[in-house]
Amino acid sequence: MSHEIRIDKTKSPKAKPDQSNLGFGKYFTDHMFIMDYTEGTGWHDARIVPYGPLELDPATAALHYGQAIFEGMKAYNTQDGRILLFRPHKNMQRINVTNARMCIPQIDEDFFVDAVKALVNIDRDWIPASQGTSLYIRPFIFATDAVLGVHPSNTYKFIVILSPVGAYYSTGINPVKIYVENSYVRAVKGGTGFAKTCGNYAASLKAQAEAAEKGYIQVLWLDGVEKKYVEEVGSMNVFFKINGEVITPSLEGSILPGITRDSTIHLLKSMGIKVTERRIAIQEVFDAHKAGLLEEAFGTGTAAVISPIGELNWNGTGIIVNNGCTGELSSHIYDTITGIQSGELPDTFNWTVEVK
Amino acid sequence: MSHEIRIDKTKSPKAKPDQSNLGFGKYFTDHMFIMDYTEGTGWHDARIVPYGPLELDPATAALHYGQAIFEGMKAYNTQDGRILLFRPHKNMQRINVTNARMCIPQIDEDFFVDAVKALVNIDRDWIPASQGTSLYIRPFIFATDAVLGVHPSNTYKFIVILSPVGAYYSTGINPVKIYVENSYVRAVKGGTGFAKTCGNYAASLKAQAEAAEKGYIQVLWLDGVEKKYVEEVGSMNVFFKINGEVITPSLEGSILPGITRDSTIHLLKSMGIKVTERRIAIQEVFDAHKAGLLEEAFGTGTAAVISPIGELNWNGTGIIVNNGCTGELSSHIYDTITGIQSGELPDTFNWTVEVK
Ligand SMILES: Cc1ncc(COP(=O)(O)O)c(C=O)c1O
Ligand SMILES: Cc1ncc(COP(=O)(O)O)c(C=O)c1O
């Protein structure tokens, strides 16, 4: 598949936001990438146009039946003036895994990486430069048929929007308090947990809101069948360091296969640290803590990169991990991944892709 | 809460579609109802305006995180020229149950029934008259914040659109072939199965597509924990008549509490037929068939009203229910409910609401 990207530049560039107060996903750049899909024709009409509202029929399928998916990735400004993406092909591969589950047509992964590059390049002046900031890239696809009736749409839009962001958690790399969720379920094997589809996120809001009321920043999900095994945390995968070994839940269909998770596993292996992907019961985590063997716990995800867990509450019992401090390993992984992303450390894994 | 509905009538009414070929949800009437919600202000600016596209920011929360819900109900033309709605308050009550699960603000149920009435009244000429046709009413709510980041939106739109429809299944009240789904899961207790939220429908597409390829019109879902108990069928609840008793799965959080289900239960009770709401294993259904005791099976839902099940396939074993014919009870319930809906039978349960 080869596509031309038509470019229609804005005539009225927006004022850029204050870089010291960006927050997450509140500001959008001057342009967006759009491509349409029509059954029979395939993906067509790739274009970069001024950021602006979409005209959607009220019957638009995605609004009714949730046939919509997304990705999240970032572009970074380096000290020496380059722009780096972090493993963008991984995101496009994950789109295709998600698409297959949601009955959305496959995309050409290489082309869409090029499209992201072209868009980021046009809006390169929007990439913030200060520590911890980046340009968040949000590719998403949604069903556009204006017909009611539950079936896969014949038409779709693939859109990429860009948002200059500060740190995801305003508290930075400080350890967070996590609530182990015992009644709500996020996903179950045979469902859509491994796919980055909109419905998974709506389903998580209620538990998150109730945890927030109790003073916790996120919930740790347990498996939906036995409510026994650890799944993931909000928009992050989760790792536990127990007695020198690092353990993370294996990918069995109900959790998202995180790209930061994958990078962390590679990194740990390269450091000679034992990493095991397996089912891990929440009871095992609490037992390890009791035995003094739970050394660190942290979440991994594009938004926060590494988020150390300082406290876990399960069924009314709270445990403090590593005295509520950021662990040595968490720090090291955070520094290494963000160092590679920002070009300050050598890219020994060949993870970055330059935007030229 | 008291609201004025502002009315802005179309200046260019559309041509009405051919009544003999309506299909489902393909045509929309001249007007739609819209109301906005803003945190602090509440629901406001109720209006009936010409049907037309919505201008939505590409970052609109519903497109990314699926915070969107809907309802489905119908208006019927009676022989004597009246317009009837069927138990509309039930739909508005269900919206509030759904909203609570999805962190969407509650609505004023009475006001929204009035809004539906006002809209249907304005587009009354669109209600088809021939047998089996009706005006499908689609109320829906979606999150409109144009901010990325997973949290409940501060703004929403409540919209009602109308579509003149033929029979949902083009094969009419003829029995359908149903595939018992053994690998995909629709919902699980603690999830969103009881809520009419968009993500549930997207999650069901893949199983439905695979069943269709095998020649089945819908899937029968099993519970997500043990894959043992019957849940529901596509957009219908399910009933089995076994040895004179009618059994339907109890409402335990993973299936939608259907209004047609509720009406069917009332009707059966009034007929002196034993109805039991309980968990029912798919094995029990197949065993009953083997013993010659499975008399009928049927689905219930607004779209099809009653859909007799002629064949069930589970794990490669097919059973033919009632010789593949529409059962006596299925027919009777269909005739009674549609008779009440169309004003041909006396409304002994006080289920209809007239639009004046
Ligand atoms: C549910 C969920 N789990 C985990 C992750 C982490 O994935 P990644 O490291 O690719 O950002 C995300 C965020 O993308 C997510 O949404
Ligand atoms: C998943 C699901 N189950 C059951 C039903 C039947 O509900 P009702 O009888 O209220 O239409 C529907 C349709 O509304 C549905 O979407």
JSON list of C-alpha atoms in Angstrom, two decimals, chain B residues 23-93:
[
{"chain": "B", "resi": 23, "resn": "GLY", "atom": "CA", "xyz": [-34.94, -2.15, 7.34]},
{"chain": "B", "resi": 24, "resn": "PHE", "atom": "CA", "xyz": [-33.63, -1.14, 10.77]},
{"chain": "B", "resi": 25, "resn": "GLY", "atom": "CA", "xyz": [-32.11, 2.20, 11.73]},
{"chain": "B", "resi": 26, "resn": "LYS", "atom": "CA", "xyz": [-31.27, 3.36, 8.22]},
{"chain": "B", "resi": 27, "resn": "TYR", "atom": "CA", "xyz": [-33.58, 6.38, 7.92]},
{"chain": "B", "resi": 28, "resn": "PHE", "atom": "CA", "xyz": [-33.94, 9.22, 10.37]},
{"chain": "B", "resi": 29, "resn": "THR", "atom": "CA", "xyz": [-36.75, 11.71, 10.78]},
{"chain": "B", "resi": 30, "resn": "ASP", "atom": "CA", "xyz": [-36.66, 15.48, 10.34]},
{"chain": "B", "resi": 31, "resn": "HIS", "atom": "CA", "xyz": [-35.92, 16.40, 13.94]},
{"chain": "B", "resi": 32, "resn": "MET", "atom": "CA", "xyz": [-33.92, 15.43, 16.97]},
{"chain": "B", "resi": 33, "resn": "PHE", "atom": "CA", "xyz": [-34.01, 16.34, 20.63]},
{"chain": "B", "resi": 34, "resn": "ILE", "atom": "CA", "xyz": [-30.83, 17.65, 22.26]},
{"chain": "B", "resi": 35, "resn": "MET", "atom": "CA", "xyz": [-29.99, 18.68, 25.80]},
{"chain": "B", "resi": 36, "resn": "ASP", "atom": "CA", "xyz": [-26.63, 19.56, 27.29]},
{"chain": "B", "resi": 37, "resn": "TYR", "atom": "CA", "xyz": [-25.11, 18.86, 30.67]},
{"chain": "B", "resi": 38, "resn": "THR", "atom": "CA", "xyz": [-22.44, 20.97, 32.28]},
{"chain": "B", "resi": 39, "resn": "GLU", "atom": "CA", "xyz": [-21.03, 20.28, 35.72]},
{"chain": "B", "resi": 40, "resn": "GLY", "atom": "CA", "xyz": [-22.47, 22.90, 38.06]},
{"chain": "B", "resi": 41, "resn": "THR", "atom": "CA", "xyz": [-25.32, 23.95, 35.74]},
{"chain": "B", "resi": 42, "resn": "GLY", "atom": "CA", "xyz": [-26.87, 20.51, 35.28]},
{"chain": "B", "resi": 43, "resn": "TRP", "atom": "CA", "xyz": [-28.96, 19.51, 32.27]},
{"chain": "B", "resi": 44, "resn": "HIS", "atom": "CA", "xyz": [-29.94, 22.56, 30.29]},
{"chain": "B", "resi": 45, "resn": "ASP", "atom": "CA", "xyz": [-30.91, 23.98, 26.90]},
{"chain": "B", "resi": 46, "resn": "ALA", "atom": "CA", "xyz": [-33.50, 21.37, 25.93]},
{"chain": "B", "resi": 47, "resn": "ARG", "atom": "CA", "xyz": [-34.30, 21.80, 22.26]},
{"chain": "B", "resi": 48, "resn": "ILE", "atom": "CA", "xyz": [-35.85, 20.10, 19.28]},
{"chain": "B", "resi": 49, "resn": "VAL", "atom": "CA", "xyz": [-33.91, 21.00, 16.15]},
{"chain": "B", "resi": 50, "resn": "PRO", "atom": "CA", "xyz": [-33.59, 19.75, 12.56]},
{"chain": "B", "resi": 51, "resn": "TYR", "atom": "CA", "xyz": [-31.82, 16.37, 12.35]},
{"chain": "B", "resi": 52, "resn": "GLY", "atom": "CA", "xyz": [-28.27, 17.05, 11.29]},
{"chain": "B", "resi": 53, "resn": "PRO", "atom": "CA", "xyz": [-24.58, 16.52, 12.01]},
{"chain": "B", "resi": 54, "resn": "LEU", "atom": "CA", "xyz": [-22.99, 17.31, 15.34]},
{"chain": "B", "resi": 55, "resn": "GLU", "atom": "CA", "xyz": [-19.78, 19.31, 15.53]},
{"chain": "B", "resi": 56, "resn": "LEU", "atom": "CA", "xyz": [-17.50, 17.33, 17.81]},
{"chain": "B", "resi": 57, "resn": "ASP", "atom": "CA", "xyz": [-13.95, 18.04, 18.85]},
{"chain": "B", "resi": 58, "resn": "PRO", "atom": "CA", "xyz": [-11.63, 15.18, 17.84]},
{"chain": "B", "resi": 59, "resn": "ALA", "atom": "CA", "xyz": [-10.74, 14.82, 21.54]},
{"chain": "B", "resi": 60, "resn": "THR", "atom": "CA", "xyz": [-14.40, 14.22, 22.51]},
{"chain": "B", "resi": 61, "resn": "ALA", "atom": "CA", "xyz": [-14.18, 11.86, 25.50]},
{"chain": "B", "resi": 62, "resn": "ALA", "atom": "CA", "xyz": [-16.81, 9.37, 24.31]},
{"chain": "B", "resi": 63, "resn": "LEU", "atom": "CA", "xyz": [-14.80, 8.58, 21.16]},
{"chain": "B", "resi": 64, "resn": "HIS", "atom": "CA", "xyz": [-11.74, 7.71, 23.25]},
{"chain": "B", "resi": 65, "resn": "TYR", "atom": "CA", "xyz": [-13.02, 6.29, 26.52]},
{"chain": "B", "resi": 66, "resn": "GLY", "atom": "CA", "xyz": [-16.49, 5.04, 25.64]},
{"chain": "B", "resi": 67, "resn": "GLN", "atom": "CA", "xyz": [-18.40, 6.97, 28.26]},
{"chain": "B", "resi": 68, "resn": "ALA", "atom": "CA", "xyz": [-21.65, 6.65, 26.32]},
{"chain": "B", "resi": 69, "resn": "ILE", "atom": "CA", "xyz": [-24.98, 4.94, 26.89]},
{"chain": "B", "resi": 70, "resn": "PHE", "atom": "CA", "xyz": [-28.21, 4.45, 25.00]},
{"chain": "B", "resi": 71, "resn": "GLU", "atom": "CA", "xyz": [-31.76, 3.20, 25.08]},
{"chain": "B", "resi": 72, "resn": "GLY", "atom": "CA", "xyz": [-34.10, 1.68, 22.52]},
{"chain": "B", "resi": 73, "resn": "MET", "atom": "CA", "xyz": [-37.88, 2.02, 22.49]},
{"chain": "B", "resi": 74, "resn": "LYS", "atom": "CA", "xyz": [-40.66, 2.33, 19.96]},
{"chain": "B", "resi": 75, "resn": "ALA", "atom": "CA", "xyz": [-43.73, 4.37, 19.03]},
{"chain": "B", "resi": 76, "resn": "TYR", "atom": "CA", "xyz": [-46.63, 2.64, 17.29]},
{"chain": "B", "resi": 77, "resn": "ASN", "atom": "CA", "xyz": [-49.47, 3.89, 15.13]},
{"chain": "B", "resi": 78, "resn": "THR", "atom": "CA", "xyz": [-52.79, 2.41, 16.15]},
{"chain": "B", "resi": 79, "resn": "GLN", "atom": "CA", "xyz": [-55.63, 1.55, 13.78]},
{"chain": "B", "resi": 80, "resn": "ASP", "atom": "CA", "xyz": [-57.71, 4.35, 15.29]},
{"chain": "B", "resi": 81, "resn": "GLY", "atom": "CA", "xyz": [-55.03, 6.95, 14.68]},
{"chain": "B", "resi": 82, "resn": "ARG", "atom": "CA", "xyz": [-53.43, 7.18, 18.10]},
{"chain": "B", "resi": 83, "resn": "ILE", "atom": "CA", "xyz": [-49.70, 7.02, 18.81]},
{"chain": "B", "resi": 84, "resn": "LEU", "atom": "CA", "xyz": [-48.56, 4.77, 21.63]},
{"chain": "B", "resi": 85, "resn": "LEU", "atom": "CA", "xyz": [-45.29, 4.41, 23.48]},
{"chain": "B", "resi": 86, "resn": "PHE", "atom": "CA", "xyz": [-44.60, 1.16, 25.37]},
{"chain": "B", "resi": 87, "resn": "ARG", "atom": "CA", "xyz": [-43.50, 1.53, 29.01]},
{"chain": "B", "resi": 88, "resn": "PRO", "atom": "CA", "xyz": [-41.27, 4.56, 28.31]},
{"chain": "B", "resi": 89, "resn": "HIS", "atom": "CA", "xyz": [-40.64, 5.26, 31.98]},
{"chain": "B", "resi": 90, "resn": "LYS", "atom": "CA", "xyz": [-38.90, 1.90, 32.22]},
{"chain": "B", "resi": 91, "resn": "ASN", "atom": "CA", "xyz": [-36.38, 2.99, 29.61]},
{"chain": "B", "resi": 92, "resn": "MET", "atom": "CA", "xyz": [-35.71, 6.25, 31.45]},
{"chain": "B", "resi": 93, "resn": "GLN", "atom": "CA", "xyz": [-35.30, 4.36, 34.72]}
]
